[in-house]
Coordinates of C-alpha atoms in Angstrom, one line a residue:
M19 CA 1.4 -0.4 -24.0
G20 CA 1.1 2.4 -25.8
D21 CA -1.8 1.0 -28.9
L22 CA -3.7 -0.6 -26.2
I23 CA -5.1 3.1 -24.5
P24 CA -8.6 3.3 -26.1
K25 CA -9.7 6.3 -27.4
E26 CA -12.1 6.6 -24.9
Y27 CA -10.0 6.6 -21.9
R28 CA -6.8 8.9 -23.0
R29 CA -6.5 11.0 -19.7
V30 CA -6.6 9.9 -15.9
V31 CA -7.5 12.6 -12.9
L32 CA -6.7 10.9 -10.3
W33 CA -8.0 12.9 -6.9
Q34 CA -6.3 12.1 -3.6
N35 CA -5.4 13.8 -0.4
L36 CA -1.4 13.7 -0.5
P37 CA 0.9 12.9 -3.7
S38 CA 1.4 9.6 -1.4
H39 CA 4.7 7.8 -2.1
H40 CA 2.6 4.7 -2.2
Q41 CA 1.5 5.3 -5.8
A42 CA 4.4 7.3 -6.7
G43 CA 5.7 4.0 -8.3
Y44 CA 3.0 3.5 -11.4
V45 CA 1.7 7.5 -11.7
S46 CA 5.0 8.1 -12.8
E47 CA 5.2 5.9 -15.2
L48 CA 2.0 6.3 -17.1
A49 CA 3.1 9.0 -19.2
S50 CA 6.1 7.0 -21.0
R51 CA 3.5 4.7 -22.0
G52 CA 1.0 6.9 -23.7
L53 CA -1.5 8.2 -20.9
D54 CA -2.2 11.8 -20.1
A55 CA -1.8 12.3 -16.5
A56 CA -2.8 13.8 -14.0
W57 CA -2.4 14.3 -9.8
M58 CA -4.7 16.4 -7.9
V59 CA -3.9 16.2 -3.9
Q60 CA -5.1 18.4 -1.2
D61 CA -2.0 18.5 0.8
S62 CA 2.3 18.3 -0.2
I63 CA 4.2 15.4 1.8
A64 CA 5.9 18.4 3.6
D65 CA 2.6 19.7 4.9
S66 CA 1.7 16.5 6.7
A67 CA 2.5 14.3 9.0
R68 CA 4.2 11.8 6.5
S69 CA 7.2 14.5 6.5
G70 CA 7.8 13.0 10.0
M71 CA 7.8 9.3 8.8
G72 CA 10.5 10.0 6.2
W73 CA 8.0 9.9 2.8
P74 CA 9.9 11.7 -0.3
E75 CA 8.2 14.6 -1.7
F76 CA 7.1 13.2 -6.0
E77 CA 9.2 14.5 -8.2
S78 CA 8.6 13.6 -11.7
S79 CA 8.9 15.7 -15.3
T80 CA 6.0 13.9 -16.9
V81 CA 2.8 14.0 -14.4
R82 CA 0.7 17.6 -13.7
L83 CA 0.6 17.7 -9.9
K84 CA -1.3 20.1 -8.5
V85 CA -1.3 20.8 -4.7
S86 CA -4.2 22.3 -2.7
P87 CA -6.3 23.3 -6.5
S88 CA -8.6 26.2 -6.6
E89 CA -12.0 26.3 -7.4
D90 CA -11.4 27.6 -11.3
E91 CA -8.5 25.0 -11.2
I92 CA -10.2 22.2 -10.4
I93 CA -13.0 23.1 -13.2
A94 CA -11.0 23.6 -15.5
E95 CA -9.2 19.9 -15.5
L96 CA -13.0 18.1 -15.4
E97 CA -13.6 20.2 -18.5
A98 CA -10.1 19.2 -20.1
D99 CA -11.2 16.2 -22.6
P100 CA -14.3 14.7 -20.5
E101 CA -15.1 12.0 -23.2
R102 CA -11.2 10.8 -23.0
T103 CA -11.0 11.1 -19.3
L104 CA -11.8 8.8 -16.4
H105 CA -11.8 10.7 -12.9
V106 CA -10.3 8.2 -9.9
F107 CA -11.7 9.3 -6.5
S108 CA -9.9 8.2 -2.9
G109 CA -11.3 8.9 0.2
V110 CA -14.8 10.7 -1.2
F111 CA -16.0 10.6 2.6
F112 CA -13.1 12.1 4.0
V113 CA -11.0 14.9 1.9
P114 CA -12.8 18.5 1.2
L115 CA -10.8 18.1 -1.9
V116 CA -11.6 15.2 -3.3
R117 CA -15.6 15.4 -1.9
R118 CA -16.0 18.7 -4.3
A119 CA -14.3 17.5 -7.7
F120 CA -16.7 14.1 -7.1
V121 CA -19.6 15.9 -6.8
L122 CA -18.6 18.7 -9.8
A123 CA -18.0 15.4 -11.6
S124 CA -20.8 13.4 -11.2
R125 CA -23.2 16.7 -11.7
R126 CA -21.6 17.2 -15.2
G127 CA -21.9 13.2 -16.0
L128 CA -18.3 12.2 -16.0
N129 CA -16.6 9.0 -15.9
L130 CA -15.8 7.9 -12.9
A131 CA -13.9 5.5 -10.4
L132 CA -13.5 5.0 -7.4
M133 CA -9.4 3.8 -5.0
T134 CA -10.3 2.2 -1.7
E135 CA -9.0 0.7 1.3
P136 CA -10.8 -1.2 3.3
P137 CA -12.6 0.0 6.1
I138 CA -11.2 -0.1 9.8
P139 CA -13.5 -2.6 11.1
A140 CA -15.1 -2.0 14.9
G141 CA -13.1 -2.9 17.6
V142 CA -9.8 -1.4 15.9
D143 CA -7.9 1.7 17.4
M144 CA -7.1 4.7 15.0
P145 CA -4.8 6.6 16.0
G146 CA -5.1 10.7 15.6
E147 CA -8.1 12.6 13.7
Q148 CA -8.8 10.6 10.9
G149 CA -9.3 7.8 13.3
G150 CA -11.5 10.0 15.7
K151 CA -13.5 10.4 12.3
L152 CA -13.9 7.0 11.3
R153 CA -14.7 5.9 15.3
K154 CA -17.6 8.3 14.2
L155 CA -18.6 7.2 11.4
K156 CA -18.2 3.2 11.9
F157 CA -21.9 2.7 11.7
V158 CA -23.2 5.3 9.0
V159 CA -20.3 4.6 6.5
P160 CA -21.2 1.4 5.2
L161 CA -24.7 2.5 4.7
A162 CA -23.6 5.8 3.2
H163 CA -21.4 3.7 0.6
K164 CA -24.4 1.8 -0.6
V165 CA -26.7 5.0 -0.7
F166 CA -23.4 6.5 -2.4
R167 CA -23.0 3.4 -5.0
F168 CA -26.9 3.5 -5.7
A169 CA -27.0 7.0 -6.7
Y170 CA -23.9 7.2 -9.4
K171 CA -23.8 3.7 -10.6
R172 CA -24.7 4.3 -13.6
Q173 CA -21.1 6.7 -13.7
I174 CA -18.9 4.5 -11.8
K175 CA -17.2 2.5 -14.1
A176 CA -14.7 0.7 -12.0
V177 CA -13.8 0.3 -8.4
F178 CA -10.0 -0.3 -7.6
C179 CA -9.7 -1.9 -4.5
I180 CA -6.6 -1.7 -2.5
G181 CA -5.9 -5.7 -1.2
K182 CA -8.6 -8.4 -0.7
M183 CA -10.6 -6.9 2.5
A184 CA -11.3 -4.2 0.0
R185 CA -12.4 -6.2 -2.8
D186 CA -14.5 -8.3 0.1
W187 CA -16.0 -4.7 1.0
A188 CA -17.0 -3.8 -2.4
R189 CA -19.0 -7.1 -2.9
E190 CA -21.0 -6.4 0.1
T191 CA -21.5 -2.8 -0.4
G192 CA -23.2 -4.2 -3.7
Y193 CA -20.7 -3.1 -6.5
T194 CA -20.4 -6.2 -9.1
D195 CA -17.4 -8.1 -10.1
A196 CA -17.8 -6.6 -13.2
Q197 CA -16.4 -3.0 -11.1
I198 CA -14.2 -5.0 -8.9
F199 CA -10.6 -4.6 -10.1
P200 CA -7.1 -5.5 -7.6
W201 CA -5.4 -2.7 -6.9
A202 CA -2.4 -2.1 -4.4
Y203 CA 0.0 0.5 -3.1
F204 CA 3.2 1.2 -6.0
P205 CA 6.2 2.6 -4.0
V206 CA 9.1 3.9 -6.0
A207 CA 11.2 0.9 -5.9
P208 CA 14.6 1.5 -3.2
P209 CA 18.0 1.5 -4.5
Y210 CA 19.2 -1.9 -3.3
Q211 CA 22.9 -3.0 -2.5
A212 CA 22.8 -6.6 -1.5
P213 CA 23.5 -7.5 2.7
T214 CA 27.6 -7.7 3.5
R215 CA 27.0 -9.0 7.2
E216 CA 29.3 -11.4 8.2
S217 CA 28.1 -15.2 7.4
D218 CA 27.5 -16.1 11.3
H219 CA 25.6 -12.9 11.9
P220 CA 22.2 -13.1 14.5
F221 CA 19.1 -13.9 12.6
G222 CA 17.5 -10.0 11.4
M223 CA 14.5 -9.0 12.1
I224 CA 12.8 -5.2 10.9
Y225 CA 9.3 -3.4 11.8
M226 CA 9.4 0.0 9.7
G227 CA 6.2 2.0 11.0
Q228 CA 3.8 3.6 13.3
L229 CA 4.4 2.4 17.3
T230 CA 0.5 2.4 17.5
P231 CA -2.3 -0.3 18.7
R232 CA -3.8 -0.7 15.0
K233 CA -0.1 -2.0 13.8
G234 CA 0.1 -5.0 16.3
V235 CA 3.7 -3.4 17.8
D236 CA 2.5 -4.1 21.2
L237 CA 1.6 -8.2 19.8
M238 CA 5.3 -8.1 18.1
I239 CA 6.9 -7.5 21.0
E240 CA 4.8 -10.1 23.5
A241 CA 5.9 -12.7 20.8
A242 CA 9.5 -11.2 20.9
L243 CA 10.4 -11.6 24.1
T244 CA 9.7 -15.4 24.3
L245 CA 11.7 -16.1 21.4
P246 CA 14.4 -18.8 22.1
G247 CA 18.4 -18.0 22.3
E248 CA 19.7 -15.0 21.8
N249 CA 21.1 -15.6 18.3
W250 CA 18.4 -13.3 16.7
R251 CA 18.0 -9.0 16.6
L252 CA 14.8 -6.9 15.8
K253 CA 14.9 -3.6 15.1
V254 CA 12.1 -1.4 15.5
I255 CA 12.0 1.7 13.6
G256 CA 9.3 4.4 14.0
K257 CA 7.2 6.2 16.7
G258 CA 3.9 6.5 18.3
D259 CA 1.5 6.0 21.2
L260 CA 3.2 3.1 22.3
S261 CA 7.6 4.0 21.8
E262 CA 7.1 4.6 25.9
S263 CA 5.8 1.0 27.1
L264 CA 7.1 -0.8 24.1
E265 CA 11.2 0.5 25.5
S266 CA 9.7 0.2 29.1
R267 CA 9.2 -3.9 28.5
V268 CA 12.2 -4.6 26.2
R269 CA 14.0 -3.0 29.4
E270 CA 12.0 -4.5 32.1
A271 CA 12.7 -8.0 30.2
G272 CA 16.5 -7.4 30.1
K273 CA 16.2 -7.6 26.1
E274 CA 17.3 -4.1 25.2
H275 CA 20.4 -6.4 23.1
L276 CA 18.3 -8.2 21.0
I277 CA 15.4 -5.6 20.4
E278 CA 16.7 -1.8 19.2
F279 CA 14.3 0.9 18.7
H280 CA 15.0 3.6 16.7
P281 CA 12.6 6.9 15.6
F282 CA 11.6 7.2 12.4
L283 CA 14.4 7.3 9.2
P284 CA 14.7 9.0 5.8
W285 CA 13.5 6.7 3.1
A286 CA 16.5 5.8 1.7
E287 CA 18.4 5.1 4.9
T288 CA 15.6 2.8 6.3
M289 CA 15.5 1.4 2.7
Q290 CA 19.8 0.4 3.6
W291 CA 18.4 -1.1 6.5
L292 CA 15.6 -3.0 5.4
A293 CA 18.2 -4.8 2.7
E294 CA 20.5 -5.9 5.6
A295 CA 17.5 -7.9 7.3
D296 CA 16.4 -11.6 6.8
L297 CA 12.9 -11.0 7.5
A298 CA 10.5 -8.6 8.2
L299 CA 7.4 -8.0 10.2
V300 CA 4.3 -6.7 9.7
P301 CA 1.8 -7.5 12.4
S302 CA -1.7 -5.0 12.1
R303 CA -4.5 -5.5 14.0
H304 CA -5.8 -3.7 10.4
D305 CA -3.5 -2.3 7.5
G306 CA -5.5 -0.8 4.1
W307 CA -2.3 -2.3 2.5
G308 CA 1.0 -2.3 4.2
A309 CA 3.5 -0.8 2.0
V310 CA 6.5 -2.4 4.0
V311 CA 5.4 -5.9 2.4
S312 CA 6.3 -4.3 -0.9
E313 CA 9.7 -2.0 0.2
S314 CA 10.3 -5.9 1.8
L315 CA 10.0 -7.9 -1.5
M316 CA 11.7 -5.3 -3.9
Q317 CA 14.2 -5.4 -1.6
G318 CA 14.0 -9.5 -1.2
V319 CA 13.8 -10.1 1.8
P320 CA 10.7 -12.0 3.2
V321 CA 7.6 -10.6 4.9
I322 CA 5.8 -11.9 7.9
C323 CA 2.1 -10.3 7.7
T324 CA -1.0 -10.5 9.1
N325 CA -4.8 -11.3 7.2
H326 CA -6.0 -8.2 7.8
T327 CA -3.4 -6.3 6.0
G328 CA -4.4 -5.4 2.1
A329 CA -0.4 -6.7 1.1
Q330 CA -1.3 -10.6 2.2
D331 CA -2.2 -10.5 -1.8
L332 CA 1.3 -10.4 -2.6
V333 CA 2.4 -12.8 0.3
Q334 CA 0.8 -16.2 -1.0
H335 CA 3.5 -18.3 -1.7
P336 CA 6.0 -19.6 1.4
W337 CA 8.3 -18.4 -0.3
R338 CA 8.2 -14.8 -0.2
G339 CA 6.6 -15.1 3.5
S340 CA 3.9 -16.1 5.9
V341 CA 0.3 -15.0 6.8
V342 CA -1.3 -15.6 10.2
P343 CA -4.3 -14.3 12.1
A344 CA -4.5 -10.6 13.1
G345 CA -4.1 -10.2 16.7
D346 CA -2.2 -13.2 17.6
A347 CA 1.0 -13.1 19.3
E348 CA 1.5 -16.8 19.4
A349 CA 1.1 -17.5 15.5
L350 CA 3.1 -14.9 14.8
R351 CA 5.8 -16.5 17.7
Q352 CA 5.5 -19.5 15.7
A353 CA 6.0 -17.9 12.1
M354 CA 9.3 -15.8 13.6
I355 CA 10.2 -19.5 14.8
H356 CA 10.0 -20.8 11.6
W357 CA 11.6 -18.4 9.6
M358 CA 14.7 -18.3 12.4
D359 CA 15.1 -22.0 12.2
Q360 CA 15.5 -21.6 7.7
G361 CA 18.4 -18.8 8.5
S362 CA 19.5 -15.9 6.3
P363 CA 17.8 -16.0 2.8
C364 CA 20.8 -17.5 0.4
P365 CA 21.5 -14.7 -2.5
E366 CA 19.4 -16.9 -4.7
D367 CA 16.7 -16.5 -2.7
R368 CA 16.9 -12.9 -2.1
A369 CA 17.3 -12.4 -6.3
R370 CA 14.1 -14.5 -7.1
I371 CA 12.2 -12.4 -4.5
R372 CA 13.4 -8.6 -5.9
R373 CA 12.5 -10.7 -9.8
W374 CA 9.5 -11.6 -8.5
S375 CA 8.6 -8.0 -6.9
H376 CA 8.7 -6.7 -9.8
R377 CA 5.1 -7.6 -10.7
A378 CA 4.0 -5.2 -7.7
Q379 CA 5.4 -2.4 -8.6
G380 CA 5.3 1.0 -10.9
A381 CA 5.7 -0.3 -14.5
A382 CA 3.5 -3.4 -13.8
A383 CA 1.0 -1.8 -12.7
A384 CA 0.8 0.9 -15.2
E385 CA 0.9 -1.5 -17.4
F386 CA -2.2 -3.4 -15.5
L387 CA -4.6 0.0 -15.3
I388 CA -4.1 0.7 -19.3
A389 CA -5.0 -2.8 -19.6
V390 CA -8.1 -2.4 -17.1
L391 CA -8.8 0.9 -19.7
A392 CA -9.1 -0.9 -22.2
H393 CA -11.7 -3.4 -20.7
L394 CA -13.9 -1.2 -19.7
S395 CA -13.5 0.6 -23.1
G396 CA -14.6 -2.8 -24.7
K397 CA -11.5 -3.0 -27.0
G398 CA -9.6 -6.3 -24.9
E399 CA -10.3 -8.7 -22.5
R400 CA -10.7 -8.1 -18.8
P401 CA -7.2 -8.5 -17.4
S402 CA -5.2 -10.3 -14.9
A403 CA -3.7 -8.4 -12.0
P404 CA 0.0 -8.9 -12.5
W405 CA 1.0 -9.5 -8.6
F406 CA -1.3 -12.8 -8.2
T407 CA 1.1 -15.1 -10.7
D408 CA 3.4 -16.7 -9.0
E409 CA 6.1 -17.4 -11.5
P410 CA 9.0 -14.5 -11.1
L411 CA 9.1 -12.1 -14.0
P412 CA 12.0 -13.5 -16.9
E413 CA 15.9 -12.2 -16.5
A414 CA 15.3 -9.8 -19.0
A415 CA 12.6 -8.0 -17.5
A416 CA 13.6 -8.0 -13.7
K417 CA 17.3 -7.7 -13.7
A418 CA 18.1 -8.9 -9.8
P419 CA 21.9 -7.8 -9.1

């Protein structure tokens, strides 16, 4: 793929809030394909709330990572080989480092790109400080983006849209189809160990994430409490505003033996639990992406997610999972019953899902990005995102144990 890199773009600089585990899968692959990559971030994982959620720190010997760069370091990065560099910004309105770098880059007439999730729609709770900012700005942000697009339309070469909702939003904002490219989150592939449970084990479901209204866990518990029979189990891993009320509901219903609650665990340990599951649940009222979908498929586990989850892009065929309407507990319940009736995925089905998941992992994403850069410089056809192809990768390209 190295010869696909156009002369105009031999460098990519990512300006973001964190060296996110959800981005690390492709960032670490760029240098091996001949692209000079720098990752400029405002905070480290250790200094963020993500550390309490078990996220690992980013480690790479090929990517230049700079946390909280100084003004001089920002300018030095912007002035390095400007003609052949694409600067990609995430969170221009909410991350001070990103906003500052964008202002400086635009003044210099540099090549700019955006990487964005869809805005959180009105009526959806988003916990924490960011949620407060978003609620206050929910009427201002759409207008601000239109002004933003108009002001910088000549410099913005691409908008990398994380999930279908982001692509729809970008079109509504006024970006052209020529500027809009599908994107995703690409977690580092977790280690894999085939399930070791007995053949007659209860059907195992798992939820991993914050216990907040936005994540829809209250709807998930509502659906689970009315599932038929007792030949199933649900592990809920995470903490949040709804922790106490959800555990109380389960106790009052006498279903503690079916629904277990666990705090956040280190990522590697959580991935081991995920590999043992038969079905993963992502019941979000809104989720910009939903990395659990990606991680589940990498472990050969089908997923139920909602149509307000960006990662629905990965669950468009029934052998990988189901997409249900957001906010609909009964639709979620029926989908859970559907998968329970099918029983645990057989080893062949798990292997098929795992082979396909390589289409949505870091190596494929890095190659897609390089092909996009070639296209932007007029040196290649507009590429298709590999995760929109239904067929699993050949065995030679993606071996599943």
